[in-house]
XYZ file of C-alpha atoms in Angstrom:
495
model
C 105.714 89.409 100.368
C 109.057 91.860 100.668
C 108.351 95.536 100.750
C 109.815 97.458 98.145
C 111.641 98.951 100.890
C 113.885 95.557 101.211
C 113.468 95.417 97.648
C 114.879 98.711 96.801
C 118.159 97.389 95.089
C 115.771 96.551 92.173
C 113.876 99.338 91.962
C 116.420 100.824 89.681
C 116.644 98.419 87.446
C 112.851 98.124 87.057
C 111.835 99.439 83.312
C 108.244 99.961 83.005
C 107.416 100.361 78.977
C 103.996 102.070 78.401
C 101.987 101.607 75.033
C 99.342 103.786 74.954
C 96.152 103.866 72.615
C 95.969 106.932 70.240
C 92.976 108.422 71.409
C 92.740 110.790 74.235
C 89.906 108.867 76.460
C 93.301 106.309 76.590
C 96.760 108.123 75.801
C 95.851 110.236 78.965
C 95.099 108.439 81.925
C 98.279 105.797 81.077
C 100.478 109.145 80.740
C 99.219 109.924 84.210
C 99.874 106.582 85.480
C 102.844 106.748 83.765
C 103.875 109.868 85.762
C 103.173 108.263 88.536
C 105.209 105.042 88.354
C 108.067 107.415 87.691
C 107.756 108.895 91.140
C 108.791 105.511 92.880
C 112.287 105.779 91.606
C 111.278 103.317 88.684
C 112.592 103.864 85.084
C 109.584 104.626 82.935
C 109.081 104.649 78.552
C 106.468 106.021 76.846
C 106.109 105.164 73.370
C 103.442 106.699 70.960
C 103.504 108.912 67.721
C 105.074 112.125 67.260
C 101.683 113.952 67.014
C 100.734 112.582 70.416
C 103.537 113.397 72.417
C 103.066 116.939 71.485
C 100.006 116.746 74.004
C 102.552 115.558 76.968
C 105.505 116.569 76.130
C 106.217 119.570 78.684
C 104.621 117.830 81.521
C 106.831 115.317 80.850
C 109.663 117.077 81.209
C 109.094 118.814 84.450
C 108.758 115.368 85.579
C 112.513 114.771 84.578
C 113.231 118.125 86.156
C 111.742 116.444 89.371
C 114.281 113.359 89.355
C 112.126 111.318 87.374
C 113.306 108.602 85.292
C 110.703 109.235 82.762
C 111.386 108.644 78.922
C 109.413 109.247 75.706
C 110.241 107.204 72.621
C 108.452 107.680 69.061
C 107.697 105.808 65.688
C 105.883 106.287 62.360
C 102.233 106.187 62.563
C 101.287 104.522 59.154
C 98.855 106.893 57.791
C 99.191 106.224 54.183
C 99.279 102.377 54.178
C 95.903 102.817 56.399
C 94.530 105.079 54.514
C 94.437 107.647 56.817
C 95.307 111.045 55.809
C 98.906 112.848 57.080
C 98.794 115.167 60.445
C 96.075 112.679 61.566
C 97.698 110.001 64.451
C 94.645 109.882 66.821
C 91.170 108.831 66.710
C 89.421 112.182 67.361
C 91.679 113.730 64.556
C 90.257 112.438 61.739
C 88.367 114.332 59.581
C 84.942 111.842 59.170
C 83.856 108.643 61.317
C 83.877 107.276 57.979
C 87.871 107.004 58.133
C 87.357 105.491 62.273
C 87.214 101.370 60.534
C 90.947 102.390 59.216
C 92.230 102.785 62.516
C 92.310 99.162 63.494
C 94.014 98.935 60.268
C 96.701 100.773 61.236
C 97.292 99.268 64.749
C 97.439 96.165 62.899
C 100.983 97.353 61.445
C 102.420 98.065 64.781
C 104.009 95.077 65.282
C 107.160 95.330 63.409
C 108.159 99.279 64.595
C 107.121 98.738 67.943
C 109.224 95.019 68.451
C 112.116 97.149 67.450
C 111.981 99.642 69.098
C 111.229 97.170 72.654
C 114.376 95.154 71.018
C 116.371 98.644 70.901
C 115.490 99.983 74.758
C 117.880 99.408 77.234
C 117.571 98.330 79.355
C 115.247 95.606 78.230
C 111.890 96.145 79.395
C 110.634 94.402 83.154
C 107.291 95.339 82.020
C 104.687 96.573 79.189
C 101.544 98.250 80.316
C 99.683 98.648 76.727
C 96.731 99.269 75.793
C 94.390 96.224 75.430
C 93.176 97.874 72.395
C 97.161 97.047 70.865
C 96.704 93.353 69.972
C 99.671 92.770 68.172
C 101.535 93.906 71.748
C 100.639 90.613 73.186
C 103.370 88.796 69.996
C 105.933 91.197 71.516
C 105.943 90.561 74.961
C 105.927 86.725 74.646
C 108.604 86.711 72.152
C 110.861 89.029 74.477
C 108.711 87.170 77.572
C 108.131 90.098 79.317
C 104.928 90.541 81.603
C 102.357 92.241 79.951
C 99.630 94.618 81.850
C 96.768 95.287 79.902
C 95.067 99.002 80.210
C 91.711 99.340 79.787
C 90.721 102.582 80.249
C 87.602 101.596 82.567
C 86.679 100.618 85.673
C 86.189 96.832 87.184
C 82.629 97.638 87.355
C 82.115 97.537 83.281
C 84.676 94.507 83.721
C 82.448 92.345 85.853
C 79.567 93.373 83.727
C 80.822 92.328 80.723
C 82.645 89.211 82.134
C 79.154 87.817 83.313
C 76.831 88.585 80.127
C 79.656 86.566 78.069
C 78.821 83.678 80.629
C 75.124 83.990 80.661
C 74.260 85.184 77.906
C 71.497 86.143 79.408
C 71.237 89.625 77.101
C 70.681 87.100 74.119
C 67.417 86.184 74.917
C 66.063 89.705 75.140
C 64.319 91.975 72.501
C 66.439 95.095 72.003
C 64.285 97.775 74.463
C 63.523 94.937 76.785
C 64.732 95.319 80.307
C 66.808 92.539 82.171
C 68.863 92.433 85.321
C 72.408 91.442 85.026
C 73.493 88.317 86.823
C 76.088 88.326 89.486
C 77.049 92.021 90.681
C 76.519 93.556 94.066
C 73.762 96.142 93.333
C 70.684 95.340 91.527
C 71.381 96.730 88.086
C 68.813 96.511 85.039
C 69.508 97.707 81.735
C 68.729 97.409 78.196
C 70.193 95.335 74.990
C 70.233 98.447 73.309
C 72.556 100.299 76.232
C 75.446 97.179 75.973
C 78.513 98.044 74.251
C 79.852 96.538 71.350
C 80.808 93.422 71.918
C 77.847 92.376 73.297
C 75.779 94.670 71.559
C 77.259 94.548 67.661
C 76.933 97.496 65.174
C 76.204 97.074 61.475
C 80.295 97.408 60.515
C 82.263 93.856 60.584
C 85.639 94.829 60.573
C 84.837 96.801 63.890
C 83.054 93.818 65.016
C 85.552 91.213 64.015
C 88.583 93.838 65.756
C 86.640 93.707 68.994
C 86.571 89.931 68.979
C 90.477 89.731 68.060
C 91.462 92.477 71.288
C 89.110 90.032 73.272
C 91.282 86.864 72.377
C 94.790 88.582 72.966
C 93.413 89.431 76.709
C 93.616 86.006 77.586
C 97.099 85.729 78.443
C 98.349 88.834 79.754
C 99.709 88.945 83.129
C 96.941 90.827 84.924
C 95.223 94.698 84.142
C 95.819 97.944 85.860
C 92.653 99.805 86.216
C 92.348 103.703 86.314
C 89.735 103.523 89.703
C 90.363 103.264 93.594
C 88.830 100.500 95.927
C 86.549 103.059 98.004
C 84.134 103.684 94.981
C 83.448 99.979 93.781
C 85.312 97.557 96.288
C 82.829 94.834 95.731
C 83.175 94.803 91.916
C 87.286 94.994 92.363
C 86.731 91.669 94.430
C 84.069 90.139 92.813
C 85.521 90.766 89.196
C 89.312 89.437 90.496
C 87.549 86.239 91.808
C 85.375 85.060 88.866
C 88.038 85.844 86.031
C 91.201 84.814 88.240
C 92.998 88.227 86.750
C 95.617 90.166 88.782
C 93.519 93.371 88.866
C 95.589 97.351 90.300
C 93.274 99.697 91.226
C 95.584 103.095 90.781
C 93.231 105.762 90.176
C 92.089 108.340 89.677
C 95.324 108.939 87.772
C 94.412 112.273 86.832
C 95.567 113.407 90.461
C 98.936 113.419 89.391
C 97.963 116.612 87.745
C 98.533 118.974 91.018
C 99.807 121.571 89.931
C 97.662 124.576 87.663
C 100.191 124.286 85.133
C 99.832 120.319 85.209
C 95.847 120.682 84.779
C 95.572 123.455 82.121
C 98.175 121.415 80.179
C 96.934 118.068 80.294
C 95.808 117.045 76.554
C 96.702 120.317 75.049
C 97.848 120.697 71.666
C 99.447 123.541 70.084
C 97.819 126.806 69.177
C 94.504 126.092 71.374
C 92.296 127.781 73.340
C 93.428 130.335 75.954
C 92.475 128.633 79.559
C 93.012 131.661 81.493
C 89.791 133.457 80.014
C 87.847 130.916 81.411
C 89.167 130.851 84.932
C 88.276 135.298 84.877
C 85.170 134.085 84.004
C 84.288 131.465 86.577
C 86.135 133.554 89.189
C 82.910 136.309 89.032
C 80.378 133.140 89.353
C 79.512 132.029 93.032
C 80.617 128.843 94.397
C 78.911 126.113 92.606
C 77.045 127.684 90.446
C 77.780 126.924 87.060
C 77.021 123.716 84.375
C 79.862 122.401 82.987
C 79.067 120.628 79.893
C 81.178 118.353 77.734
C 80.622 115.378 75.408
C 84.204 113.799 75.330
C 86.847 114.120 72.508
C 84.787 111.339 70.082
C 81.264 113.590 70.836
C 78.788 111.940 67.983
C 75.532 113.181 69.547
C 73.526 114.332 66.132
C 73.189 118.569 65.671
C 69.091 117.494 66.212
C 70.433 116.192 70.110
C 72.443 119.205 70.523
C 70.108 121.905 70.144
C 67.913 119.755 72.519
C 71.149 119.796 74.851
C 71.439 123.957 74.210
C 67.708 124.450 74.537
C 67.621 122.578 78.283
C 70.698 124.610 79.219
C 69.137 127.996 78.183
C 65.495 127.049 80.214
C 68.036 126.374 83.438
C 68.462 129.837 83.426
C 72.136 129.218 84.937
C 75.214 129.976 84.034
C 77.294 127.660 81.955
C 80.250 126.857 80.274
C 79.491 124.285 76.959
C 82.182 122.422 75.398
C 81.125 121.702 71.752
C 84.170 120.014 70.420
C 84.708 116.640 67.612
C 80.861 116.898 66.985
C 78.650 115.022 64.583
C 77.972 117.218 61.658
C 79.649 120.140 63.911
C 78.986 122.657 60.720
C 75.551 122.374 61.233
C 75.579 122.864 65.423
C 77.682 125.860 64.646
C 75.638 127.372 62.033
C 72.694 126.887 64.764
C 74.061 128.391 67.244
C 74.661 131.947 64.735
C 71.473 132.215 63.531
C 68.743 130.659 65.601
C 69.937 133.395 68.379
C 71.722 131.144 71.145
C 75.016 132.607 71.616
C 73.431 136.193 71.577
C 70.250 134.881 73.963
C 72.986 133.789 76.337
C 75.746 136.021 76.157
C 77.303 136.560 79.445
C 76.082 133.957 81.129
C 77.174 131.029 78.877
C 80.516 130.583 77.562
C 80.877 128.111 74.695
C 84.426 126.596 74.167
C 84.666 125.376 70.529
C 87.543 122.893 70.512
C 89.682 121.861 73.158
C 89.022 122.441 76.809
C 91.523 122.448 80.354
C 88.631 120.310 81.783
C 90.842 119.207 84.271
C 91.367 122.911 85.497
C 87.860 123.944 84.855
C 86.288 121.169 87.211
C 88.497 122.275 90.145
C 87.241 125.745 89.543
C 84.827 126.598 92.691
C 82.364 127.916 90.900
C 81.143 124.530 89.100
C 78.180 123.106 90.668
C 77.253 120.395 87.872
C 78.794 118.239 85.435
C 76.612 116.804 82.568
C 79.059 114.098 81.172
C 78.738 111.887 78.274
C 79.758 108.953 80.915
C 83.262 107.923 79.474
C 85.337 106.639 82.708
C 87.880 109.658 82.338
C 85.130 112.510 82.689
C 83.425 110.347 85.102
C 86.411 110.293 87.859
C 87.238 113.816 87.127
C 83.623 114.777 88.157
C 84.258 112.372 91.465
C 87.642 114.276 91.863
C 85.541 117.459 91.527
C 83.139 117.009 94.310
C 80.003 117.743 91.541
C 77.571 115.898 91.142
C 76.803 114.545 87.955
C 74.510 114.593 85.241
C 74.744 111.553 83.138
C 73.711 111.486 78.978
C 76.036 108.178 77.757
C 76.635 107.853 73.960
C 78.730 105.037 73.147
C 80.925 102.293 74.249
C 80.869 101.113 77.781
C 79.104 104.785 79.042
C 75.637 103.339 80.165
C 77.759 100.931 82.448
C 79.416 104.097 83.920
C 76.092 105.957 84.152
C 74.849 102.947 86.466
C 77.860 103.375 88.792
C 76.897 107.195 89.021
C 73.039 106.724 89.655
C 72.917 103.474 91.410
C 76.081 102.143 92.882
C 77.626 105.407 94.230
C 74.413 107.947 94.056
C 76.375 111.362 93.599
C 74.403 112.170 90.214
C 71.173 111.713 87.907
C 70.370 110.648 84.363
C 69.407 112.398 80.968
C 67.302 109.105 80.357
C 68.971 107.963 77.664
C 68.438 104.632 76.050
C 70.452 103.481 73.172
C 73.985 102.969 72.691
C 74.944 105.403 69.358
C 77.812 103.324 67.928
C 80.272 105.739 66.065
C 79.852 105.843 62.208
C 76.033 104.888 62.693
C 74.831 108.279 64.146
C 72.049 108.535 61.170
C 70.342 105.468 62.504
C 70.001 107.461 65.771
C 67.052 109.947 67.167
C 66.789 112.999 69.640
C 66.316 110.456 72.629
C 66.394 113.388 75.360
C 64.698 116.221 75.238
C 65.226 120.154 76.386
C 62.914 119.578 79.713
C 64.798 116.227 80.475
C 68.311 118.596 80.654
C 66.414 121.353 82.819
C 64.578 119.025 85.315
C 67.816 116.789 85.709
C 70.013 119.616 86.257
C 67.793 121.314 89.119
C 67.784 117.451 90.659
C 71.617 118.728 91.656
C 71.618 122.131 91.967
C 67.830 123.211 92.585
C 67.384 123.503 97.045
C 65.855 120.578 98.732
C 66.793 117.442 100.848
C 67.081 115.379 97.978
C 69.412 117.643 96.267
C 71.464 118.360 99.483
C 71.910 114.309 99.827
C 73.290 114.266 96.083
C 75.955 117.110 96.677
C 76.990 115.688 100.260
C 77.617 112.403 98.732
C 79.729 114.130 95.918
C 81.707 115.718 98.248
C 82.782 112.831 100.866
C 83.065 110.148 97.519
C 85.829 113.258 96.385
C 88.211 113.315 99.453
C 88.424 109.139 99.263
C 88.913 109.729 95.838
C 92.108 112.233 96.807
C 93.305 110.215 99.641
C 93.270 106.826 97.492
C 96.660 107.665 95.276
C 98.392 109.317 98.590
C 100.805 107.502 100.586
C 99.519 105.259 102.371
C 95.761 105.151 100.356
C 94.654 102.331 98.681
C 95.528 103.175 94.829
C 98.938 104.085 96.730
C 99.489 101.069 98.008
C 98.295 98.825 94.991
C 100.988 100.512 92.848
C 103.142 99.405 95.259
C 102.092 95.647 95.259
C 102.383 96.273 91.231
C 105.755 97.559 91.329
C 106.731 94.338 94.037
C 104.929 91.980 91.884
C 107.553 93.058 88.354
C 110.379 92.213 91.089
C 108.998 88.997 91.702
C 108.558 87.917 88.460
C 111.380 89.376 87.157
C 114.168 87.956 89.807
């Protein structure tokens, strides 16, 4: 294969279109890769909502201000033919899981505003990188025939998983709390009915269940997927996964790298009018090094207010300091109203910090004074902890986060679980019960943190799995070179 330095003629003709997923967890990590593409002299489009660029925008343009040729273009969200109510153009916007079934809606009438605006770029696009959770993206691209690169927001890990329960089935002949290995991986890895994600583990609302099955059947064509991980943490599920499904798989990651600067990382995912980052940096700055929980359930956090306090309770019995991001919760009015009178925020006052909205977790993680991270277990949060060099401790809610869990406690070893067992799909949190309790959080957390040999192996593996995770997107590192063998495979197919 040419290098793209005797391909470098096309280089500047290359158009790489990105069509993120309005949610966080997604529009992130592709901006990142996004940002990153742009620095190999590629021309780069980003198209999403008005309301979501807002949380890229300025990064953005000091990437222009750098050379790149980095573009953002914008259409409607349809809110009111989905039912969804103005201002609100991502997931962990809306104002009651009740409204999350509309959202498929919505991406469902995509297909006309973003095929013109594709039709409209010039020039016309080499590539699309969308998110695989944009069906009607896989219409565009073959009318235009133009590659298309599925994102999927996890790692090949999950991939593999999933990819050999749909061949065995071997989950369907299981009760739901019944244990059973999964066929076909590397590591010995058991788990639960009850822990699978959706589409092997269905929730009681059909439309959700009936979208899942639809993104699954527009997969099938796509040119390959571009995965937000790097070779050194899961190598044999990279190879194992791109020899059983026959996919062109890029390992890139971890994306959020790009993010170097302090700027860049107290930025990233900011809206307007939020929280002030700096008083959080004064206050980890009079912490020692690696002393302080960092705590935070994701952007989509539906753990119940009954969980919560549990979460609070185990925090408080560490007796270490800790910084608590309580943001998007389940029934937040009642967590908050906890919090005021039962006593907590007094009881801890000074050496707990709770961040009520959005957090710079980016920034916060790289502080040197965080010694733990206890993660809900979505893939972002997950590499950011490996970036970190903190060990992890692991309480998954939804989705594919009791597959990421496993690649934490078994696969790479640099954290501990919660002990959760049951998948809490979103709009079902009722059906759900306090699954860990306050002594699970305190006995967990001094697994990382507390003195001992055990502990010491835990941090020491953190710490060498987070300089391969920085050396993997420099020059010359694996995720390095595989967005270079992305970039030469576009020429290829496109001359």
């Amino acid at each position: 294969m040419d290098s793209i330095e005797s391909n470098s003629k096309h280089l500047c003709e290359l158009h790489f279109v990105f069509i993120p997923l309005m949610a966080p967890g997604h529009l992130l990590p592709m901006v990142d890769m996004a940002k990153l593409l742009g620095r190999r002299n590629v021309k780069v489009t980003i198209v999403t909502t008005p309301l979501n660029s807002i949380q890229f925008q300025d990064t953005i343009d000091r990437e222009v201000q750098n050379g790149s040729q980095i573009q953002i273009q914008l259409f409607q969200f349809p809110n009111v033919e989905a039912g969804i109510p103005k201002g609100c153009e991502s997931v962990d916007t809306l104002p009651s899981v009740d409204l999350i079934p509309n959202f498929p809606i919505a991406l469902s009438m995509l297909h006309k505003p973003l095929e013109e605006l594709c039709e409209k770029l010039s020039p016309l696009p080499s590539c699309i990188i969308c998110d695989k959770h944009i069906p009607c993206v896989a219409e565009i691209a073959n009318k235009f025939k133009i590659p298309r690169i599925l994102f999927d927001g996890t790692n090949c890990f999950h991939l593999l998983c999933n990819h050999n329960l749909l061949i065995s089935k071997v989950h369907e002949g299981v009760s739901r709390e019944e244990k059973f290995i999964v066929p076909g991986l590397p590591h010995r890895i058991e788990l639960q009915k009850s822990q699978l994600p959706g589409l092997l583990n269905p929730g009681a609302n059909q439309k959700s269940n009936a979208f899942r099955e639809k993104v699954r059947a527009c997969e099938q064509n796509a040119y390959g997927i571009v995965v937000n991980s790097f070779e050194e943490l899961e190598g044999e599920y990279v190879k194992e996964y791109q020899r059983v499904s026959g996919r062109k798989v890029w390992c890139v990651g971890p994306v959020s790298l790009s993010n170097k600067g302090i700027l860049d990382k107290a930025q990233r995912g900011k809206r307007k009018n939020t929280n002030d980052e700096s008083q959080y940096m004064k206050w980890l700055d009079s912490w020692p090094t690696r002393s302080v929980i960092y705590v935070c359930f994701g952007s989509l956090n539906n753990a119940t207010p009954e969980q919560l306090i549990e979460i609070g309770l185990g925090l408080e019995a560490t007796k270490r300091p800790f910084i608590w991001v309580i943001r998007g919760a389940y029934r937040r009015d009642e967590i908050e109203k906890w919090l005021i009178e039962d006593g907590f925020e007094e009881r801890v006052k000074g050496r707990g910090i709770l961040i009520k909205g959005w957090a710079p977790q980016v920034l916060i993680l790289s502080h040197r004074a965080i010694g733990a991270f206890l993660t809900h277990c979505g893939w972002n949060s997950t590499l950011e902890g490996i970036c970190a060099g903190v060990p992890l401790v692991t309480y998954p809610l939804f989705g594919e986060q009791f597959y990421n869990e496993k690649v934490v406690v078994q696969v790479v070893e640099n954290g501990v679980s919660l002990g959760a067992e049951s998948v809490v799909h979103l709009g079902e949190e009722e059906k759900s019960c306090v699954q860990v309790k306050r002594e699970n959080v305190r006995d967990a957390i001094e697994k990382v943190m507390g003195e001992g040999e055990e502990q010491e192996k835990i941090r020491e593996r953190a710490r060498k799995l987070a300089h391969m995770a920085k050396k993997a997107p420099e020059e010359g590192g694996s995720s390095y070179i595989n967005m270079s063998r992305l970039i030469e495979d576009i020429i290829h197919v496109t001359w």
